[in-house]
XYZ file of C-alpha atoms in Angstrom:
652
model
C -34.872 -73.020 -2.524
C -31.320 -71.737 -3.126
C -30.618 -72.617 -6.721
C -27.505 -70.415 -6.906
C -25.743 -72.359 -4.162
C -27.181 -75.948 -4.718
C -24.183 -77.258 -6.676
C -21.726 -75.731 -4.210
C -23.529 -77.227 -1.320
C -23.485 -80.736 -2.779
C -19.706 -80.465 -3.470
C -18.794 -79.281 -0.091
C -21.119 -81.450 1.963
C -18.117 -83.437 3.256
C -16.418 -80.312 4.749
C -16.588 -80.416 8.522
C -18.528 -77.482 9.810
C -18.816 -76.182 13.313
C -21.667 -73.849 13.541
C -22.708 -72.187 16.772
C -23.482 -68.804 18.277
C -20.828 -68.257 20.943
C -18.102 -65.912 22.027
C -15.115 -64.942 19.849
C -12.327 -67.533 19.562
C -9.185 -66.690 21.580
C -5.764 -66.942 19.883
C -3.061 -68.717 22.023
C 0.384 -67.478 22.860
C 2.620 -66.600 19.919
C -0.514 -66.270 17.712
C -2.353 -63.306 16.348
C -5.851 -62.539 14.952
C -6.475 -61.621 11.348
C -9.791 -60.171 9.930
C -10.118 -61.329 6.250
C -13.223 -59.194 5.510
C -12.492 -56.158 3.324
C -14.432 -52.955 4.190
C -16.361 -54.723 6.915
C -17.231 -51.363 8.541
C -18.229 -49.814 5.074
C -15.832 -46.872 5.700
C -14.786 -47.262 2.037
C -18.345 -47.080 0.813
C -19.827 -49.548 -1.674
C -16.659 -51.647 -2.313
C -15.177 -55.008 -1.452
C -18.495 -57.077 -1.572
C -21.356 -58.087 -3.805
C -25.192 -58.040 -3.204
C -28.255 -59.299 -5.006
C -29.954 -55.934 -4.027
C -29.734 -52.972 -6.301
C -27.332 -50.183 -5.186
C -28.862 -46.667 -5.176
C -27.475 -43.238 -4.346
C -28.724 -39.783 -3.557
C -30.453 -38.237 -0.443
C -33.775 -36.488 0.226
C -35.354 -38.049 -2.900
C -36.107 -41.377 -1.226
C -33.752 -43.589 -3.213
C -34.632 -46.526 -0.901
C -38.340 -46.352 -1.463
C -38.349 -49.228 -4.027
C -38.046 -52.745 -2.620
C -34.830 -54.698 -3.356
C -32.458 -51.733 -2.898
C -29.550 -50.776 -0.632
C -27.119 -47.948 -0.087
C -24.138 -47.040 2.128
C -24.607 -44.032 4.353
C -24.465 -42.516 7.877
C -28.170 -41.860 8.526
C -31.093 -43.973 7.265
C -33.659 -41.201 7.324
C -31.693 -39.295 4.581
C -32.544 -42.175 2.173
C -36.147 -43.017 3.241
C -38.422 -40.866 5.357
C -39.809 -44.060 7.112
C -36.345 -45.215 8.132
C -34.126 -44.402 11.134
C -30.805 -45.503 12.436
C -27.076 -44.709 12.270
C -23.690 -46.385 12.271
C -22.986 -49.046 14.922
C -19.495 -48.043 15.896
C -19.071 -44.296 14.984
C -22.444 -42.578 15.023
C -23.499 -40.234 13.640
C -20.738 -39.872 11.004
C -19.771 -43.524 10.264
C -21.145 -45.498 7.317
C -23.274 -48.653 7.464
C -25.220 -50.860 5.024
C -28.961 -49.804 4.697
C -31.437 -52.092 2.908
C -35.021 -52.184 1.759
C -35.306 -55.998 1.558
C -36.931 -57.685 -1.450
C -39.988 -60.012 -1.059
C -37.895 -63.143 -1.939
C -36.574 -65.668 0.605
C -32.895 -66.568 0.206
C -31.608 -63.396 -1.331
C -27.918 -62.686 -0.937
C -27.634 -59.403 0.967
C -23.814 -59.382 1.310
C -21.110 -61.675 -0.105
C -17.314 -61.762 -0.248
C -14.787 -64.459 -1.273
C -11.215 -64.928 0.101
C -8.528 -67.573 0.761
C -8.431 -69.393 4.115
C -5.912 -71.669 5.782
C -6.804 -75.365 5.992
C -7.576 -76.858 9.362
C -7.965 -73.477 11.026
C -10.613 -72.180 13.339
C -12.345 -68.924 12.173
C -14.966 -66.667 13.848
C -17.586 -64.933 11.746
C -19.473 -61.942 13.215
C -21.776 -59.099 12.015
C -24.151 -56.638 13.509
C -27.707 -55.994 12.307
C -30.677 -53.732 13.229
C -34.249 -52.908 12.103
C -34.267 -49.482 10.401
C -38.080 -49.301 9.802
C -39.325 -46.411 12.086
C -42.883 -47.829 12.184
C -43.629 -48.963 15.785
C -46.451 -51.283 14.582
C -45.741 -54.946 13.931
C -44.113 -55.408 10.575
C -42.037 -58.092 8.802
C -38.454 -58.218 10.031
C -35.299 -59.327 8.209
C -34.268 -62.924 8.985
C -30.466 -63.060 8.433
C -28.356 -66.262 8.182
C -24.695 -66.901 7.380
C -23.751 -68.944 4.305
C -20.264 -70.499 4.115
C -19.621 -72.045 0.693
C -23.324 -72.506 0.414
C -23.891 -74.131 3.780
C -26.246 -72.196 5.970
C -25.688 -71.556 9.654
C -27.988 -73.264 12.082
C -29.004 -70.044 13.719
C -30.838 -67.070 12.308
C -30.598 -63.437 13.533
C -33.856 -61.465 13.508
C -33.126 -57.706 12.747
C -35.348 -56.409 15.618
C -34.888 -53.127 17.444
C -31.348 -51.733 17.796
C -28.062 -53.341 16.863
C -27.792 -56.998 17.563
C -24.535 -59.131 17.013
C -24.504 -62.398 15.188
C -21.409 -64.603 16.007
C -20.305 -68.161 14.884
C -17.226 -70.367 14.815
C -16.102 -72.293 11.715
C -13.247 -74.800 11.038
C -11.894 -74.720 7.526
C -10.965 -78.394 7.335
C -9.446 -78.983 3.891
C -11.018 -75.858 2.419
C -8.661 -73.008 1.198
C -11.174 -70.815 -0.605
C -14.368 -69.488 0.997
C -17.389 -67.730 -0.354
C -19.050 -66.036 2.681
C -22.575 -64.493 2.414
C -25.282 -63.038 4.622
C -28.754 -64.201 3.371
C -32.156 -62.724 4.080
C -34.798 -65.451 4.485
C -37.684 -62.929 4.888
C -40.104 -63.142 1.988
C -42.582 -60.473 3.122
C -42.435 -56.777 2.273
C -43.999 -53.784 4.048
C -41.107 -53.956 6.544
C -38.049 -56.179 6.044
C -35.807 -53.038 6.241
C -32.463 -53.538 8.017
C -28.953 -52.285 8.542
C -25.537 -54.191 8.653
C -22.223 -53.139 10.075
C -18.876 -54.317 11.466
C -18.700 -57.571 9.523
C -15.621 -59.623 10.455
C -14.178 -63.078 9.689
C -11.110 -63.738 11.878
C -8.755 -66.659 12.492
C -5.710 -67.306 14.607
C -2.226 -67.481 12.976
C 1.165 -68.417 14.411
C 3.731 -65.595 14.641
C 6.696 -66.322 12.296
C 9.622 -65.156 14.345
C 12.196 -63.860 11.851
C 14.508 -62.292 14.493
C 16.126 -63.665 17.692
C 16.829 -61.299 20.581
C 20.211 -59.738 19.889
C 21.763 -57.343 22.440
C 25.168 -57.343 20.709
C 28.699 -58.323 21.576
C 30.357 -57.250 24.905
C 32.486 -54.166 24.439
C 35.066 -51.945 26.184
C 34.737 -48.330 25.232
C 35.967 -44.928 26.313
C 34.024 -42.507 28.476
C 31.363 -40.620 26.437
C 32.099 -42.766 23.378
C 28.817 -43.447 21.609
C 27.963 -46.947 20.329
C 24.925 -48.762 19.193
C 23.543 -51.882 21.031
C 21.281 -54.552 19.597
C 20.389 -55.065 15.936
C 18.139 -53.517 13.356
C 14.353 -53.861 14.335
C 11.634 -55.803 12.607
C 7.958 -54.846 12.417
C 5.546 -56.687 14.803
C 8.139 -56.948 17.613
C 8.340 -55.163 20.998
C 11.753 -54.427 22.515
C 12.658 -53.737 26.124
C 15.981 -53.120 27.878
C 16.252 -53.635 31.624
C 18.783 -50.884 32.274
C 18.275 -47.262 31.145
C 21.646 -46.051 32.125
C 23.393 -44.451 29.045
C 20.720 -45.657 26.623
C 18.891 -43.327 24.187
C 15.747 -45.449 24.606
C 14.765 -48.678 26.405
C 11.979 -49.587 23.921
C 13.821 -49.879 20.558
C 15.909 -52.672 19.136
C 19.084 -50.697 18.602
C 19.369 -47.825 21.019
C 22.525 -45.643 21.016
C 24.732 -45.886 24.207
C 27.048 -43.346 25.818
C 28.283 -43.111 29.379
C 30.543 -40.625 31.073
C 33.120 -42.178 33.455
C 35.356 -39.746 35.246
C 35.791 -41.938 38.404
C 39.351 -43.089 37.687
C 38.297 -46.725 37.460
C 36.659 -48.719 34.664
C 32.907 -49.386 35.066
C 31.088 -52.426 33.671
C 27.313 -52.505 33.151
C 24.936 -55.350 32.138
C 22.101 -54.830 29.643
C 19.378 -57.418 29.038
C 17.210 -57.172 25.924
C 13.688 -58.671 25.991
C 12.042 -59.300 22.580
C 8.245 -59.731 22.669
C 6.352 -60.599 19.508
C 3.376 -58.190 19.787
C 3.045 -58.955 23.553
C 1.533 -62.365 22.852
C 3.964 -64.367 24.952
C 6.697 -65.128 22.308
C 9.537 -63.647 24.501
C 13.312 -63.989 24.043
C 16.228 -62.372 25.843
C 19.854 -61.631 25.328
C 22.568 -59.945 27.485
C 25.485 -57.669 26.768
C 28.187 -56.211 29.005
C 29.659 -52.782 28.360
C 32.865 -51.681 30.105
C 33.488 -47.969 30.127
C 37.044 -46.819 30.650
C 37.582 -43.754 32.910
C 38.539 -40.605 31.016
C 38.694 -37.124 32.638
C 35.910 -34.846 31.607
C 36.715 -32.486 28.641
C 34.626 -29.363 28.144
C 35.337 -26.201 26.378
C 32.113 -24.776 27.859
C 28.930 -23.504 26.254
C 28.923 -21.629 23.054
C 29.384 -18.032 24.058
C 29.189 -14.488 22.832
C 31.977 -11.891 23.406
C 32.498 -8.330 22.697
C 33.909 -7.491 19.303
C 37.724 -8.121 19.123
C 37.691 -9.584 22.663
C 38.978 -13.180 23.269
C 38.336 -15.947 25.791
C 40.933 -17.907 27.634
C 40.113 -21.709 27.775
C 42.022 -24.048 30.176
C 41.345 -27.839 29.574
C 43.886 -29.003 32.146
C 47.385 -30.459 31.751
C 46.710 -34.147 32.427
C 46.116 -35.252 28.830
C 48.573 -37.452 26.905
C 48.220 -35.417 23.630
C 46.517 -32.115 22.844
C 45.742 -30.769 19.402
C 43.687 -27.587 18.689
C 42.375 -26.725 15.242
C 44.638 -23.828 15.465
C 47.505 -26.387 15.719
C 48.231 -25.292 19.310
C 49.239 -28.165 21.573
C 48.935 -26.284 24.902
C 46.168 -26.760 27.486
C 45.608 -23.021 27.813
C 44.777 -21.002 24.673
C 43.031 -17.704 23.908
C 40.154 -18.065 21.452
C 38.101 -15.459 19.621
C 35.266 -15.308 17.147
C 34.873 -18.597 15.299
C 34.485 -22.369 15.824
C 37.119 -23.985 17.959
C 37.710 -27.686 18.701
C 40.353 -29.687 20.511
C 41.281 -33.399 20.280
C 42.914 -34.964 23.245
C 43.951 -38.575 24.249
C 44.027 -40.182 27.657
C 45.054 -43.868 28.172
C 44.392 -44.502 24.508
C 40.931 -42.842 24.463
C 40.374 -39.898 22.165
C 38.069 -37.182 23.292
C 37.090 -33.921 21.555
C 34.886 -30.908 22.139
C 33.812 -27.871 20.185
C 32.906 -24.384 21.099
C 31.572 -21.589 19.004
C 32.574 -18.019 19.878
C 30.356 -15.351 18.437
C 31.017 -11.626 18.491
C 28.139 -9.804 20.055
C 26.581 -7.647 17.343
C 27.366 -3.963 17.742
C 26.401 -1.315 15.326
C 29.022 0.256 12.965
C 29.087 3.308 10.770
C 26.781 5.163 13.156
C 28.224 8.601 12.580
C 29.008 8.292 8.908
C 31.691 10.330 7.112
C 33.244 13.628 8.238
C 30.967 16.568 7.563
C 31.485 20.131 6.210
C 28.630 22.443 6.841
C 27.877 26.175 6.872
C 27.619 28.321 9.931
C 23.928 29.145 9.075
C 23.112 25.376 8.952
C 24.298 23.579 12.089
C 24.966 19.814 11.428
C 22.543 17.334 12.941
C 24.495 14.157 13.726
C 22.150 11.199 14.357
C 23.869 7.999 15.581
C 20.588 5.903 15.378
C 21.122 4.760 18.984
C 21.116 6.497 22.364
C 24.647 6.880 23.732
C 27.235 9.148 25.285
C 28.703 12.062 23.179
C 31.980 13.767 23.800
C 29.906 16.832 24.538
C 28.521 15.110 27.585
C 25.101 14.644 26.059
C 23.333 11.273 26.486
C 21.213 11.318 23.390
C 20.641 9.757 19.951
C 21.569 12.926 18.119
C 23.292 16.239 18.779
C 23.441 19.587 16.812
C 27.026 20.828 16.075
C 27.672 24.374 15.213
C 31.562 24.682 15.726
C 34.468 22.996 13.994
C 35.953 20.041 15.862
C 36.202 16.287 16.465
C 33.232 14.639 18.205
C 32.952 11.042 19.567
C 29.963 8.847 20.292
C 30.021 5.758 22.527
C 27.276 3.142 22.326
C 26.937 0.622 25.139
C 25.043 -2.654 25.106
C 25.562 -4.758 28.232
C 29.340 -5.339 28.768
C 30.224 -4.224 25.249
C 30.728 -0.704 23.917
C 31.820 0.820 20.671
C 33.124 4.286 19.975
C 33.050 6.205 16.748
C 34.488 9.643 15.839
C 33.434 12.230 13.325
C 35.143 15.519 12.390
C 32.850 18.449 11.615
C 34.028 21.559 9.758
C 31.856 24.576 10.227
C 32.520 27.113 7.413
C 31.758 30.792 8.285
C 29.080 32.230 6.005
C 30.022 35.547 4.422
C 26.819 37.428 4.563
C 26.367 40.277 2.065
C 24.098 43.179 3.327
C 21.729 45.091 0.967
C 18.654 47.134 1.788
C 15.307 45.661 1.034
C 14.720 48.287 -1.627
C 16.565 51.337 -2.991
C 15.565 54.431 -4.937
C 17.363 57.053 -7.041
C 16.321 60.075 -9.232
C 15.974 60.064 -12.955
C 19.191 61.202 -14.573
C 21.414 60.073 -11.671
C 22.926 56.790 -10.528
C 23.322 54.860 -7.256
C 25.982 52.595 -5.691
C 24.932 49.268 -4.248
C 27.498 48.081 -1.667
C 27.198 44.507 -0.226
C 30.361 44.782 1.874
C 31.444 41.305 0.539
C 32.893 40.482 -2.810
C 30.667 38.327 -4.961
C 29.002 37.800 -8.341
C 26.178 40.309 -9.165
C 23.383 39.259 -11.497
C 24.598 41.819 -14.025
C 27.802 39.756 -14.435
C 30.090 41.966 -12.381
C 32.291 40.484 -9.641
C 32.808 43.133 -6.906
C 31.596 44.129 -3.525
C 29.786 47.283 -4.886
C 28.318 48.251 -8.244
C 26.847 51.476 -9.623
C 23.552 51.301 -11.451
C 21.481 53.891 -13.336
C 18.551 51.668 -14.253
C 15.682 50.346 -12.161
C 15.456 46.584 -11.561
C 16.309 43.853 -9.182
C 19.944 43.351 -8.230
C 21.412 40.495 -6.235
C 24.802 39.296 -5.308
C 26.043 35.700 -4.573
C 28.905 35.433 -2.156
C 30.702 32.140 -1.790
C 33.049 30.837 0.969
C 33.969 27.360 -0.004
C 30.764 25.261 -0.139
C 28.764 27.944 1.554
C 26.795 30.420 -0.449
C 24.862 33.557 0.667
C 22.584 35.688 -1.473
C 21.384 39.183 -0.877
C 19.241 41.356 -3.225
C 17.519 44.671 -3.463
C 14.828 46.143 -5.682
C 16.093 49.389 -7.203
C 13.427 51.903 -8.203
C 14.052 55.007 -10.217
C 11.978 58.142 -9.337
C 11.147 60.195 -12.398
C 11.725 63.963 -12.257
C 8.600 65.953 -11.693
C 6.946 67.338 -14.868
C 4.544 70.247 -15.228
C 3.182 70.353 -18.821
C 0.167 72.590 -19.333
C -1.218 72.873 -22.839
C -0.695 75.923 -25.092
C -2.540 79.120 -24.584
C -6.243 78.524 -25.048
C -9.170 80.523 -26.378
C -12.440 79.640 -24.744
C -15.931 80.958 -24.827
C -16.865 83.602 -22.397
C -18.388 81.903 -19.298
C -17.164 78.444 -20.213
C -14.685 76.543 -17.920
C -11.512 74.851 -19.061
C -9.703 72.071 -17.045
C -6.085 72.672 -16.474
C -4.395 69.287 -15.631
C -0.852 69.090 -14.328
C -1.034 65.432 -13.209
C 1.917 63.083 -13.679
C 2.548 59.833 -11.668
C 5.859 61.040 -10.267
C 4.437 64.384 -9.041
C 3.959 64.680 -5.376
C 3.133 68.363 -4.627
C 1.133 70.813 -6.722
C 0.963 74.587 -6.285
C -1.162 76.816 -8.737
C -0.990 80.486 -9.148
C -4.558 80.388 -7.913
C -3.240 78.955 -4.625
C -4.802 75.483 -5.306
C -2.666 72.403 -4.326
C -4.438 69.737 -6.336
C -3.322 68.217 -9.595
C -5.906 69.984 -11.736
C -8.069 73.186 -11.598
C -11.010 74.720 -13.548
C -10.566 78.238 -15.161
C -13.105 80.546 -16.868
C -11.511 83.836 -16.374
C -9.200 85.281 -18.983
C -5.813 85.334 -17.305
C -2.302 83.767 -17.015
C -2.321 80.523 -15.032
C 0.803 78.690 -13.749
C 1.612 75.609 -11.693
C 4.664 74.372 -9.848
C 5.019 70.597 -9.241
C 7.465 69.040 -6.830
C 8.766 65.605 -5.690
C 11.891 64.392 -3.849
C 13.911 64.759 -6.946
C 13.114 68.512 -7.661
C 10.428 70.729 -9.106
C 8.978 71.879 -12.462
C 6.819 74.842 -13.543
C 4.497 75.467 -16.449
C 2.011 78.297 -17.389
C -0.890 78.985 -19.777
C -2.798 82.053 -20.926
C -6.616 81.593 -21.136
C -8.383 84.090 -23.480
C -12.199 84.382 -23.460
C -14.494 85.599 -26.214
C -18.208 85.726 -27.017
C -19.216 82.436 -28.447
C -22.218 83.545 -30.734
C -22.628 85.559 -33.926
C -25.028 88.221 -35.233
C -25.863 90.194 -38.392
C -27.704 93.537 -38.116
C -29.593 94.491 -41.295
C -31.474 97.933 -41.717
C -34.732 97.604 -43.576
C -34.838 101.167 -44.881
C -32.689 104.351 -45.475
C -33.238 107.837 -46.747
C -30.531 109.135 -49.064
C -31.983 112.792 -49.185
C -28.730 114.535 -48.607
C -29.424 115.311 -44.964
C -27.031 113.966 -42.324
C -28.975 110.857 -41.438
C -29.406 107.481 -43.149
C -27.635 108.519 -46.377
C -26.381 104.920 -47.071
C -27.321 101.362 -46.378
C -24.853 99.199 -44.512
C -24.992 96.032 -42.298
C -23.151 95.300 -39.051
C -22.074 91.813 -37.664
C -19.714 89.978 -35.296
C -18.195 86.575 -35.257
C -18.894 86.131 -38.922
C -16.563 85.877 -41.916
C -16.648 85.616 -45.734
C -19.535 88.097 -45.902
C -21.130 88.598 -49.388
C -23.820 91.215 -49.976
C -26.134 91.174 -53.045
C -28.831 93.887 -53.845
C -31.450 93.394 -56.492
C -34.211 95.817 -57.945
C -37.708 94.543 -58.254
C -36.867 93.201 -61.746
C -34.260 90.999 -60.232
C -31.340 92.832 -61.544
C -28.153 92.861 -59.374
C -27.427 96.508 -58.767
C -24.940 96.225 -55.865
C -22.490 93.560 -54.617
C -19.615 93.684 -52.090
C -17.657 91.128 -50.002
C -16.550 93.904 -47.609
C -18.859 94.225 -44.732
C -17.578 97.724 -44.069
C -18.615 98.951 -47.468
C -22.105 100.674 -47.506
C -24.531 100.928 -50.511
C -24.878 104.634 -51.510
C -27.142 104.777 -54.555
C -26.932 107.758 -56.904
C -29.814 110.075 -57.680
C -30.873 107.918 -60.536
C -32.016 105.194 -58.129
C -35.476 106.087 -57.206
C -37.610 105.342 -54.283
C -38.644 101.743 -54.318
C -38.444 98.373 -52.517
C -35.153 96.517 -53.163
C -34.297 92.933 -52.264
C -31.059 91.814 -50.542
C -29.207 88.479 -50.118
C -26.489 88.203 -47.525
C -24.108 85.113 -47.259
C -21.520 84.530 -44.563
C -19.773 81.870 -42.316
C -20.209 81.894 -38.573
C -17.177 81.517 -36.200
C -18.131 77.843 -35.909
C -17.852 77.705 -39.731
C -21.669 77.527 -40.146
C -23.052 78.749 -43.536
C -25.425 81.691 -43.150
C -27.965 83.103 -45.623
C -30.166 86.136 -45.009
C -32.947 87.391 -47.464
C -34.968 90.537 -47.100
C -36.318 93.867 -48.373
C -34.925 97.348 -48.276
C -37.128 100.498 -48.485
C -35.390 103.385 -50.171
C -37.112 106.690 -49.307
C -35.809 110.097 -50.410
């Protein structure tokens, strides 16, 4: 039925076996219990054992659905929807062995091999449960123990919740053990179980490698520090009966120090009890410590003092020898900032103590360097802290506008610090100039700042004379202090009246007479008008007087009018019959020039020509009555070319 173990069983048949389900074996005094099973609680996952079942991983994909599989996990339902159950000792986070058993009786569910001691009693224990969540009857795992192939007499049925299997076993001559949990269930459709907290324990004697050692009796000085006992070993418990002067009563080698200022020696007994893991292996040892009386030496607690202060320390004058680190040998010394120690002796005992003197921190450089400032810019002195100024102000900062020495005192608790600063306030020489200045064209103006300085035209003086418009400023210096004043100088042009030359205009037309100039302020025309221009259409003399703050100017113009058209008057007949009327033919005209007169007979012959408009045509008696043609050419006053053609009737 178990071919894998048949040979082993036959070879080990002579090994005495005690198999029973009973309570755990108890180890006697000076013994301890050892569990030989590795990873019996499965906290290290799938390690430390072997199994005939197939190991699977993954969750939510039903890795345990096939028969003959197992996994290590915290919750059975994550690996098979028909399973339930969690860890035996640490639910819900601890691991346990979860199996879907195979349909084969005698399968090795879990096995581990290890060495054992001969002729030693051991206890084997494990916990099992049914993980099939079906409440209907179903096959249950039948679990037995196998020790070197020999089955236990009892079988655990994995039914319901966690159930413990326990048995005792004596090793006899055996020193190597193969330990297995076997499932004898051959049916499927159930046969689903969990395992946890597998242990195989035996009792072992304690090997006491250390005797109780309290140390040798000693005589020491007061407050001298020594070590009692010896170095500790693992697996032992230590206990001292007397806590006086010990750093601890539960270690093998506590430090010891005791102050004795009684004037007499004091002896104390200390008993060390060594217990091997509290199992009854107990040893004791005793030591006596005698502490010589030494007066108490104390320089006091570390302290803080004001900067540059000292502290007087008095250690008493009853010491045999005194030596300070300053090489002083007196009991009373002044100490200041730093670390101080003193060594003294009394009846052969050396005692020392140390004190650290620290200067209380106080600010420095609060006021900074001396200051020179200008009278127009008072100095703001900020100490950075609130304190008392020599001006009587309790403030962090003050404004200083006069030369002098000023002090500031900062106080913090019992300490104070005072600083001084000297402030020089330099008077500011202030030049004075008007905001703007004017002068007339052709003159000059003097700018006086009443303080000597450098003008922007390069002249160093208190006053300058200028004859050009522009911006003028002066820089006046007094040590580091500089003042600037400036003025805009404007030149006013002389008034100007400039009418055009005499003008000829058409009769009835207007001409604009304009006397405007930017610098002119007042206008007065001969017409009585007071504006900068007037209209004129009457022939006359016109004059204007213009005035500003720099003077006046006058101008005049003559306006001549004339008829602005032309005309030529041409008679159409005349009667040269020697009476007093119409004896000649002549034209009249005005506003024309370059007149040319041509007269032709009916044959087209030119019989008269003149370019003198005042000359008349007076034909002789040989010119008979007839119709004659004329042509007149001229230029108008606007230089327009004029032509006139017509007929003349000569009647005698």
